[in-house]
Short mmCIF file of C-alpha atoms in Angstrom, two decimals:
data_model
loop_
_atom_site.label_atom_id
_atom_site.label_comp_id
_atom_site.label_asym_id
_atom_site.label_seq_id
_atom_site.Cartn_x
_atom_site.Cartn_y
_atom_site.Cartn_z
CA UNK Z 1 89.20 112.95 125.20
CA UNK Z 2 86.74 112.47 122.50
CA UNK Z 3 87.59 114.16 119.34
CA UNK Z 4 84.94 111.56 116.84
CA UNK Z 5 82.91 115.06 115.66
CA UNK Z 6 83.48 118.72 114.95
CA UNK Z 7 81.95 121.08 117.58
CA UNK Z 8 79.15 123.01 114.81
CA UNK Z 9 80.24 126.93 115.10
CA UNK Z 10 78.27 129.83 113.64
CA UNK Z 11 79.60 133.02 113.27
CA UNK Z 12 78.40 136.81 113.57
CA UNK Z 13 80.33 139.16 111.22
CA UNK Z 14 83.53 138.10 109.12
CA UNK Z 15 81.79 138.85 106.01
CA UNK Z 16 84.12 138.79 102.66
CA UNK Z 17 86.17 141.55 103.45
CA UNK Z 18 86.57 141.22 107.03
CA UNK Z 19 90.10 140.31 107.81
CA UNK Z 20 89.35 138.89 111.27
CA UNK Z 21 86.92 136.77 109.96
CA UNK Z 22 89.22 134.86 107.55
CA UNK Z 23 91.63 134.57 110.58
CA UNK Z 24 88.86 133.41 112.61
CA UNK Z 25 87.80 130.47 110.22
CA UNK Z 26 91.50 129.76 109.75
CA UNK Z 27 92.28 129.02 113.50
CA UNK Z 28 89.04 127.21 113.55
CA UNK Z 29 89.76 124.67 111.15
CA UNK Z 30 93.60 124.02 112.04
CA UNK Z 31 93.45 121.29 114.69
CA UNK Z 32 90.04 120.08 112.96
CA UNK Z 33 87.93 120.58 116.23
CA UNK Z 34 85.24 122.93 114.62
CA UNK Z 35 82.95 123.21 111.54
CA UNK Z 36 81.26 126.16 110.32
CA UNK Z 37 77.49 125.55 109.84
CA UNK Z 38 75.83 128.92 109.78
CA UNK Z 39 76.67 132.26 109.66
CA UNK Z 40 75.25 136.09 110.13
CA UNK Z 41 77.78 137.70 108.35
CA UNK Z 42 77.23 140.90 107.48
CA UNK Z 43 75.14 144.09 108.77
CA UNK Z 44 73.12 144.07 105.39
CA UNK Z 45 70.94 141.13 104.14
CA UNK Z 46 72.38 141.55 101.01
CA UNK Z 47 76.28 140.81 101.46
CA UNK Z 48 75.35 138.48 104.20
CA UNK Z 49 74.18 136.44 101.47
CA UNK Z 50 76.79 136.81 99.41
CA UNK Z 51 79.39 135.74 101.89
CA UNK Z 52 77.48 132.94 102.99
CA UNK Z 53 77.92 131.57 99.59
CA UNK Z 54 81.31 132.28 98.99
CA UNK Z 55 81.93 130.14 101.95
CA UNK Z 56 79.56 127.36 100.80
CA UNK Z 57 76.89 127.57 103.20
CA UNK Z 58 73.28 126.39 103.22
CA UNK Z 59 71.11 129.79 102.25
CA UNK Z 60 68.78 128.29 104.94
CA UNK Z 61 71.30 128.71 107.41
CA UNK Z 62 72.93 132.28 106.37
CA UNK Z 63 70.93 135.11 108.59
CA UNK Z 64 70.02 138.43 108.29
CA UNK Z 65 70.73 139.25 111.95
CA UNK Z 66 72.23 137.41 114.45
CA UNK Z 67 68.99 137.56 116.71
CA UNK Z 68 67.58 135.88 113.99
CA UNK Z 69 70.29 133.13 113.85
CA UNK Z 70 70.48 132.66 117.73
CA UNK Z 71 66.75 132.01 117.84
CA UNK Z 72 66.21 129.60 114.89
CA UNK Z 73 69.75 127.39 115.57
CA UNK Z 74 68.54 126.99 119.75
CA UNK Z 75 65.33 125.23 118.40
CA UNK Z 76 67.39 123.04 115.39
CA UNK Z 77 68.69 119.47 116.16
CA UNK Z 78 71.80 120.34 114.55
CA UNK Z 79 71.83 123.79 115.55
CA UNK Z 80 75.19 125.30 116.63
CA UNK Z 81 76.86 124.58 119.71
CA UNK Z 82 78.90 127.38 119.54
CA UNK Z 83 79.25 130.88 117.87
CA UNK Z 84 82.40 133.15 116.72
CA UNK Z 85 81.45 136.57 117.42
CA UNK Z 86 83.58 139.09 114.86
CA UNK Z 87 82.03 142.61 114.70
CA UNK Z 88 83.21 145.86 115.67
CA UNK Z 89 83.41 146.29 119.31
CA UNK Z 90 79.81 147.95 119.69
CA UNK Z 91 78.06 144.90 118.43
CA UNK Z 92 79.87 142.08 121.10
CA UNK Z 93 77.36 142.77 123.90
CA UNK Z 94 74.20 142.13 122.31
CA UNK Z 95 75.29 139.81 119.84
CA UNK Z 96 76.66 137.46 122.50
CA UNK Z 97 73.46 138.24 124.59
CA UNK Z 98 71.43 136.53 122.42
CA UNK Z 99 73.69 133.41 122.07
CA UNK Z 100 74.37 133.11 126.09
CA UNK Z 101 70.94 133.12 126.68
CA UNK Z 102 70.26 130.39 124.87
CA UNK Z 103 72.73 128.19 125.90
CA UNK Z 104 75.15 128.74 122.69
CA UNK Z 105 79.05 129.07 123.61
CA UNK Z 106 80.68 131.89 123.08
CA UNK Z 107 84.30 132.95 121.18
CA UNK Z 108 84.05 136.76 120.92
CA UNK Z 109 87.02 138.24 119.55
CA UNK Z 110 88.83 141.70 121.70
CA UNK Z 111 87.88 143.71 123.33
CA UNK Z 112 85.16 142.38 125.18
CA UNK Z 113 82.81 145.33 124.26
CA UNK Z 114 82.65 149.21 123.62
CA UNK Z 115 81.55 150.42 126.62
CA UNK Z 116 81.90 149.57 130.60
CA UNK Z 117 78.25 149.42 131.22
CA UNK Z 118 78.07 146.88 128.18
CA UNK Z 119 81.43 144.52 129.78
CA UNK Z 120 79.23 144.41 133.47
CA UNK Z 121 75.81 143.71 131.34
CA UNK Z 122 77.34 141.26 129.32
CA UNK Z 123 79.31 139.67 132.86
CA UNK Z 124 76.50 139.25 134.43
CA UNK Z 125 74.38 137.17 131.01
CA UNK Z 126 77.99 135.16 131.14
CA UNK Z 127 77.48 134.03 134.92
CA UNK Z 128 73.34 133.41 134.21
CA UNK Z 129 74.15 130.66 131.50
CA UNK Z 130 75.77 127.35 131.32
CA UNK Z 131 77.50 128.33 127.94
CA UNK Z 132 81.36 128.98 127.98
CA UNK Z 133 82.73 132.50 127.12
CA UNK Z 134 85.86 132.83 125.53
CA UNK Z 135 88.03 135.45 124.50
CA UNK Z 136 90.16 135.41 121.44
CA UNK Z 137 93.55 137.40 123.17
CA UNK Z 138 95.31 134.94 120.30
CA UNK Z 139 98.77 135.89 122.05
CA UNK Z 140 98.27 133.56 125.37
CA UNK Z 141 97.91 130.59 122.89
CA UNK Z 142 101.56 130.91 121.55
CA UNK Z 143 104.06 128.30 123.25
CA UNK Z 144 106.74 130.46 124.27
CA UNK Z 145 103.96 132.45 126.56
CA UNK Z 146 102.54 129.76 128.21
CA UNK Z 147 106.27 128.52 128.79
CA UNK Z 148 106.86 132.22 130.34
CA UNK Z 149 104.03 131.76 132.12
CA UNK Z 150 105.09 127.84 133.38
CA UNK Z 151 108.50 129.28 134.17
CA UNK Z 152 107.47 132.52 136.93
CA UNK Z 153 104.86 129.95 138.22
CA UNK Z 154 107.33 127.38 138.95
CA UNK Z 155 109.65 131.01 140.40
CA UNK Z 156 112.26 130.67 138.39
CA UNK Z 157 112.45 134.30 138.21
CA UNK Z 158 112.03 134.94 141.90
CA UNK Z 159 109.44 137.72 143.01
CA UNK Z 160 108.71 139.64 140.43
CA UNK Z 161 109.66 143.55 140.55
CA UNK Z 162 109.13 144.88 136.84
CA UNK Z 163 107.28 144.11 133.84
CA UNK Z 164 107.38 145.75 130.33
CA UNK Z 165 105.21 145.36 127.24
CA UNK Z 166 104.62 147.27 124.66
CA UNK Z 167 102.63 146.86 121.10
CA UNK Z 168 104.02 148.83 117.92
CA UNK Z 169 102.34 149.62 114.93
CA UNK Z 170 102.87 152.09 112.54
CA UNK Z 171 99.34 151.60 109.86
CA UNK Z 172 97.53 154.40 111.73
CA UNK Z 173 100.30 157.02 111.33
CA UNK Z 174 98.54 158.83 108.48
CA UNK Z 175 94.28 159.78 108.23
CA UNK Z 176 93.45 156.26 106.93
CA UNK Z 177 89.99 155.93 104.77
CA UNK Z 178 89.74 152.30 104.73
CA UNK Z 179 87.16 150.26 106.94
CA UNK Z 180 89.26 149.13 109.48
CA UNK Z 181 90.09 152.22 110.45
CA UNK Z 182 87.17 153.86 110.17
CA UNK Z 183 85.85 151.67 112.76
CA UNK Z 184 88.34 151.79 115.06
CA UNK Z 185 88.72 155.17 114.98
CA UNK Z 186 84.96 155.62 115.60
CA UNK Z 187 84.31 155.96 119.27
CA UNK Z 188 80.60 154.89 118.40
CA UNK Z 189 81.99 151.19 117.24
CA UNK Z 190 84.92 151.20 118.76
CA UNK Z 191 84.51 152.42 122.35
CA UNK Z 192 86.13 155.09 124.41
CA UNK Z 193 89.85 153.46 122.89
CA UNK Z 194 91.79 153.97 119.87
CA UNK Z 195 95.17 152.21 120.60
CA UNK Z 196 94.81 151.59 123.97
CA UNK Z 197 91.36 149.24 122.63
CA UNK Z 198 92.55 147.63 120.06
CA UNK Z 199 96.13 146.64 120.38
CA UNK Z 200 97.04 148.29 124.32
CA UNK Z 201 94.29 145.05 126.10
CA UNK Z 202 97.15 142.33 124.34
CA UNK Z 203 99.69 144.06 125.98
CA UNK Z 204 97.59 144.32 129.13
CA UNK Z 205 96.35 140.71 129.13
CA UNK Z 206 99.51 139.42 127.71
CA UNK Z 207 101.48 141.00 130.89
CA UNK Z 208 98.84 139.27 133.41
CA UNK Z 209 99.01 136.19 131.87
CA UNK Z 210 102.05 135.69 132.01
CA UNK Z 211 102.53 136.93 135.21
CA UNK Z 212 99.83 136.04 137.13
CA UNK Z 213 99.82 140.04 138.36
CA UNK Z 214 96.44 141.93 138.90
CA UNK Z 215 96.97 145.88 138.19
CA UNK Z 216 95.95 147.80 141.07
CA UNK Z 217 96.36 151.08 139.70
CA UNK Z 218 97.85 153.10 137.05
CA UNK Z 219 98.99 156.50 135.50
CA UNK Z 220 98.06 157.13 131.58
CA UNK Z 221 99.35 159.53 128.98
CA UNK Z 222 97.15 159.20 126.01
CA UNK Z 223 97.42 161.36 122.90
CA UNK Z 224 95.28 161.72 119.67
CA UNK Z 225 98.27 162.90 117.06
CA UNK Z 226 96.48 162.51 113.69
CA UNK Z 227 94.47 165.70 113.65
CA UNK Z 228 91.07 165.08 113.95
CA UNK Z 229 91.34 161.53 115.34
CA UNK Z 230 89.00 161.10 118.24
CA UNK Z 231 90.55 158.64 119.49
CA UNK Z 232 94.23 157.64 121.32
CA UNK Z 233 96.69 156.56 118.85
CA UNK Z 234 99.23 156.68 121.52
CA UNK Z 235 99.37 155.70 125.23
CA UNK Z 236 102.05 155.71 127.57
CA UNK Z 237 100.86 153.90 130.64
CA UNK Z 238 103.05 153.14 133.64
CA UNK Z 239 101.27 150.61 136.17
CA UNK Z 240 101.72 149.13 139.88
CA UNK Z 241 100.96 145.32 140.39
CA UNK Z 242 99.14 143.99 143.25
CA UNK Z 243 101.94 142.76 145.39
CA UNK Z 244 104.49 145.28 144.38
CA UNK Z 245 105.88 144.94 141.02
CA UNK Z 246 106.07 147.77 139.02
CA UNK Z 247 105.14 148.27 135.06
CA UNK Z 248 105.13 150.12 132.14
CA UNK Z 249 102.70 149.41 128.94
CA UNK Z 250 103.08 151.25 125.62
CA UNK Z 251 101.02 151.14 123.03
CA UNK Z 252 101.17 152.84 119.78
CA UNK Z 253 99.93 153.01 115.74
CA UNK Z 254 101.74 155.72 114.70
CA UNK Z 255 105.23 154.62 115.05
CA UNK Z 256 106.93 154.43 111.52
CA UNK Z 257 108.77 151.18 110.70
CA UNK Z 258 106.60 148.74 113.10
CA UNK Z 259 104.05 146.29 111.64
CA UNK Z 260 103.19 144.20 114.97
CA UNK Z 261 105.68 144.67 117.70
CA UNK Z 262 104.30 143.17 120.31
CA UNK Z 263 107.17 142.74 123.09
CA UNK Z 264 107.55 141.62 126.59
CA UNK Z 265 110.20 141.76 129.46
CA UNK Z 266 109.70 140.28 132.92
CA UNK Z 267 112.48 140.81 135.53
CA UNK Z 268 112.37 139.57 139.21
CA UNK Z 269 115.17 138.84 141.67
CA UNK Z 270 116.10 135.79 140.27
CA UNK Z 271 116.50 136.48 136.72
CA UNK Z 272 114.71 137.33 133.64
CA UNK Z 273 112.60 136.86 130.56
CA UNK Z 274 112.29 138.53 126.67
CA UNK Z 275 110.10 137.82 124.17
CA UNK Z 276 108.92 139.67 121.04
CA UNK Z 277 105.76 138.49 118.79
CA UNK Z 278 107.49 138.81 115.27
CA UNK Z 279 109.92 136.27 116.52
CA UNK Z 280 107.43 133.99 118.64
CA UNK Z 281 109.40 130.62 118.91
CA UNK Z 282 112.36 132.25 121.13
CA UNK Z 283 112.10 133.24 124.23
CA UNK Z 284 115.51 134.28 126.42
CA UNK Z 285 115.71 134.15 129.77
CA UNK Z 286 118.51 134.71 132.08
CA UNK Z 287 119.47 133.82 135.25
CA UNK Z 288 120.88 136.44 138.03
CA UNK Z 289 125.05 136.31 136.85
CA UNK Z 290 124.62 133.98 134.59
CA UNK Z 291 125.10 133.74 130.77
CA UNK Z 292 121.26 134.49 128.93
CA UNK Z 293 119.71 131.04 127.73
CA UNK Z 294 117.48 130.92 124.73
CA UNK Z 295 114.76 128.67 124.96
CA UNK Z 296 112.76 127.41 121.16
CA UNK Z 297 109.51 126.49 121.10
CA UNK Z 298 109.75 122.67 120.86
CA UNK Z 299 113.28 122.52 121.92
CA UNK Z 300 115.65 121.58 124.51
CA UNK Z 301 114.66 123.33 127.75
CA UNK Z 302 110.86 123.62 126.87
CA UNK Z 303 108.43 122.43 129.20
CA UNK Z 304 105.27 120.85 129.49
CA UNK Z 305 102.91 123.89 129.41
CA UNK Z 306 104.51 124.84 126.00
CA UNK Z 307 104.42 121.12 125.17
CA UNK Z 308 100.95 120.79 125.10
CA UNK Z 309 100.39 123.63 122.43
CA UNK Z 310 103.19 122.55 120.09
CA UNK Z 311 102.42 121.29 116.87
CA UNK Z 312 104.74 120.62 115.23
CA UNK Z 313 109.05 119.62 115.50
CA UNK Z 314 111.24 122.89 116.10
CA UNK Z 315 112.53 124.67 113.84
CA UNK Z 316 109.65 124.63 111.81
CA UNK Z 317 108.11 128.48 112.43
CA UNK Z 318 104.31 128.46 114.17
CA UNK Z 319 102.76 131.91 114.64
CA UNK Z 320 99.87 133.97 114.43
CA UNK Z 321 97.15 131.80 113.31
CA UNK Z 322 98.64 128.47 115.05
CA UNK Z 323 98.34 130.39 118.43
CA UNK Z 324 95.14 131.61 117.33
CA UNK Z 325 94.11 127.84 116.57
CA UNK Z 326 95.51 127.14 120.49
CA UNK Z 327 92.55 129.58 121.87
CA UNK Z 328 90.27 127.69 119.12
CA UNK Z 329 91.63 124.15 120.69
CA UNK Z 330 91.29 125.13 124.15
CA UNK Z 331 87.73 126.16 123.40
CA UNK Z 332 86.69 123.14 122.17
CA UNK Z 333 88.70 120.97 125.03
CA UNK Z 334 86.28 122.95 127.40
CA UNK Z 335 83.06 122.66 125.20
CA UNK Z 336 83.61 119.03 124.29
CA UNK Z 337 83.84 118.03 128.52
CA UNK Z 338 80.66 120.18 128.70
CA UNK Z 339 79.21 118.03 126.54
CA UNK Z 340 80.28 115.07 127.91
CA UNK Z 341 79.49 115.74 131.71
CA UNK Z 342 83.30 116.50 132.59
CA UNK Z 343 85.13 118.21 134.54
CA UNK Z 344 87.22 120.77 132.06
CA UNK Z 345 91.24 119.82 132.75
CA UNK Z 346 92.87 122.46 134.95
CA UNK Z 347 95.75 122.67 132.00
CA UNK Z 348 93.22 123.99 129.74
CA UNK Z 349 93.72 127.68 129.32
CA UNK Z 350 91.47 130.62 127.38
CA UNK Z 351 90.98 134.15 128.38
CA UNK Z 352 87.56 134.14 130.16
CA UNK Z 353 84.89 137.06 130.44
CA UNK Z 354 86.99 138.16 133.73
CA UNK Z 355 90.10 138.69 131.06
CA UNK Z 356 87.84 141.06 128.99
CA UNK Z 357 86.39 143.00 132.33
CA UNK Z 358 90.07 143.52 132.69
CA UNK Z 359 90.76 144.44 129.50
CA UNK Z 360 87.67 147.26 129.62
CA UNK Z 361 88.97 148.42 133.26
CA UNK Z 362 92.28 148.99 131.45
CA UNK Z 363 90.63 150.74 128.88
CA UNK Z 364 88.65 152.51 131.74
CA UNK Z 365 91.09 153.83 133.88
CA UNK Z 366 93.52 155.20 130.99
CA UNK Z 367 90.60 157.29 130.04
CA UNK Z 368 90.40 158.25 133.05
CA UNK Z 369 93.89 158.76 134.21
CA UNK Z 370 94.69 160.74 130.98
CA UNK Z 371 91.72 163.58 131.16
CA UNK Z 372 93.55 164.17 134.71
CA UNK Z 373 96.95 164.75 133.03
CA UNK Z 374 98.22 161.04 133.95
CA UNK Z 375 96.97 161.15 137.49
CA UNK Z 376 97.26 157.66 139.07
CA UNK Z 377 94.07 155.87 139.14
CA UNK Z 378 92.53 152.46 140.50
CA UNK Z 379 90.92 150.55 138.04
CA UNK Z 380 87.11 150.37 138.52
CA UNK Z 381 85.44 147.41 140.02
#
C-alpha cells in the first residue's frame, strides 16, 4: 500500500470557532494520510479569510463559497482530491453536490443531510460519480467496536435477540444561546431532528454496525421539554430487527450529569456484549453460564479486526479523535487504491452514503412514529 504522499483535502465549513472543524483537521492529520490545501470555511467572505489564515493557507486557495472552490480546484493540477464537508446539516447536500460531480471525494460529517428529499438527491449524485462518499459516524472507527462487530460475525454470541443503545447528554437541558445550539435546534439547519439528528443516528448506526441488523420498523416517543424548543430533545425509540431481534434506542440532551454516554449492549443466545464510549478500550462480554470476560483494546483476547485500528500498546488510552482518525485512515486506504487502479481491501471499513440514508430513515420514521403517539412504523424506502 503506497503511503509516499498525503491525499490533498479541502474543507467546507470548520471556520475558527467551529468545534467540528478542529476535530476534523485533528483526525486528518493523525496517521499522516491527508494535507489540508484549501478551504471554504466560513458562510461570510470575511471570516473565511480570516480562518484560512489562521490555519496558514494560501489566500489563493481560501474561497468564498464552496461552489466556488469545487469549480476552480477540478481544473488545478494540484487541486484537491478530496473534501471534508463540516456545515450544519442543511448545507451537506449541495455542498457535496458540487464536489461529487466533479469527481472530488467526499468525507461529510452526520447526518447525511436535513431533509429526506435532500439524503435521496444527494444518493443518487453519490451513485452518478466515481468519487467515494464517506461518512464521519467517528464511533465505528474505535477498536473495541469493530472487535464487537468481529466477535457476532464470527457468532460468538449466537443469534441475536436484543440490542440496546443509548446516547446521554445533558448540555441541552437549559435554553442554550450559543451557536451550536442554535443550529441544532433550528429545524431550518438542522432538519426535522433535535436529539434524535444529532446524537440518536450514532446510536442507530452504531447498533447496525455492530450488528449487522437492518431495522424494519419501529415505535418513537419524542418530546420537546425545553419550552419553546422545536425540536426533540428526547426520544425513546423501541425497534424490531430484520430477522427478529428486538431493540430499544434512547437518546437524550437533557439528562443532568451525562457529558457523552454513548452505551451499547448486545445479547443473543450464546452470550453477551457491553460497551460504553467514555470508557472505549473495554469491552465485556460474557458467555451463557460463564464468568464475564473483559476484553482491552490491544490486549489479550483482541482480534484482528480491532488489530488493524490499534495504534498504539494497551494500556495507553485511544479515544475520540484516534477513532475519528480510523474513519480518516480508512478513507484514504479507499481513495489511495482509487488512485492506483485497485481493488479497495474488503477489511476496509467507513460508513457509506447507504449508512446516512439509514441514518435519515431513522430520523424519518421517529418523526413519523411520534406525531402518531408512538405508532409502529416501517422506515421509508
Amino acid at each position: 500500500m503506497s503511503f509516499d504522499r498525503p491525499i490533498r483535502l479541502g474543507m467546507v465549513g470548520g471556520g475558527n470557532d467551529a468545534f467540528i472543524g478542529g476535530v476534523h483537521r485533528i483526525a486528518a492529520r493523525i496517521d499522516g494520510r491527508f494535507t489540508l490545501v484549501a478551504g471554504a470555511l466560513s458562510s461570510t467572505p470575511e471570516k473565511a479569510q480570516a480562518s484560512g489564515a489562521a490555519l496558514g493557507l494560501d489566500p489563493a486557495r481560501t474561497y468564498d463559497d464552496f461552489k466556488a472552490m469545487a469549480i476552480r480546484e477540478a481544473r488545478l493540477k494540484d487541486g484537491i482530491e478530496a473534501v471534508a464537508i463540516v456545515t450544519p446539516n442543511h448545507v451537506h447536500y449541495a455542498a457535496a453536490r458540487e464536489f461529487l460531480k466533479r469527481g472530488i471525494h467526499v468525507i461529510c460529517d452526520k447526518p447525511l443531510t436535513s431533509t429526506m428529499a435532500d439524503a435521496r438527491k444527494l444518493v443518487k449524485a453519490a451513485e452518478d460519480s466515481d468519487a467515494l462518499f464517506v461518512l464521519t459516524h467517528n464511533y465505528t472507527g474505535y477498536p473495541m467496536m469493530r472487535q464487537a462487530r468481529q466477535m457476532v460475525a464470527d457468532g460468538d454470541l449466537g443469534t441475536l435477540r436484543v440490542v440496546q443503545v443509548e446516547y446521554a447528554q445533558d448540555w441541552l437541558t437549559q435554553a442554550q444561546e450559543n451557536k451550536q445550539a442554535a443550529w441544532r435546534t433550528d429545524p431550518a439547519r438542522s432538519g426535522l431532528g433535535g436529539s434524535t439528528g444529532d446524537i440518536g443516528t450514532h446510536a442507530f448506526n452504531l447498533a447496525s454496525f455492530v450488528t449487522g441488523l437492518d431495522v424494519d420498523s419501529l415505535s418513537a416517543d419524542l418530546q420537546s421539554f425545553v419550552s419553546g424548543r422545536q425540536l426533540d430533545d428526547n426520544a425513546h425509540v423501541m425497534m424490531r430487527f430484520a430477522g427478529g431481534a428486538r431493540g430499544m434506542l434512547w437518546c437524550s440532551q437533557v439528562a443532568p450529569g451525562n457529558e457523552n454516554g454513548l452505551r451499547l449492549r448486545v445479547y443473543g443466545d450464546k452470550g453477551g456484549i457491553e460497551w460504553a464510549q467514555e470508557n472505549p478500550n473495554q469491552l465485556w462480554y460474557t458467555p451463557y453460564g460463564e464468568p464475564k470476560r473483559l476484553i482491552t483494546r490491544g490486549g489479550a483476547g483482541a482480534g484482528t479486526a480491532a488489530g488493524r485500528v490499534t495504534r498504539i500498546p494497551a494500556g495507553h488510552p485511544e479515544g475520540y479523535l484516534e477513532g475519528f482518525a480510523t474513519i480518516y485512515s480508512e478513507a484514504a486506504d479507499a481513495i489511495t487504491a482509487k488512485r492506483e487502479g485497485r481493488e479497495v481491501a474488503p477489511d476496509v471499513l467507513y460508513p457509506t452514503i447507504q449508512d446516512g440514508l439509514k441514518g435519515m430513515q431513522f430520523v424519518d420514521a421517529c418523526v413519523r412514529s411520534s406525531k402518531r403517539d408512538g405508532a409502529w412504523v416501517k422506515l421509508a424506502p
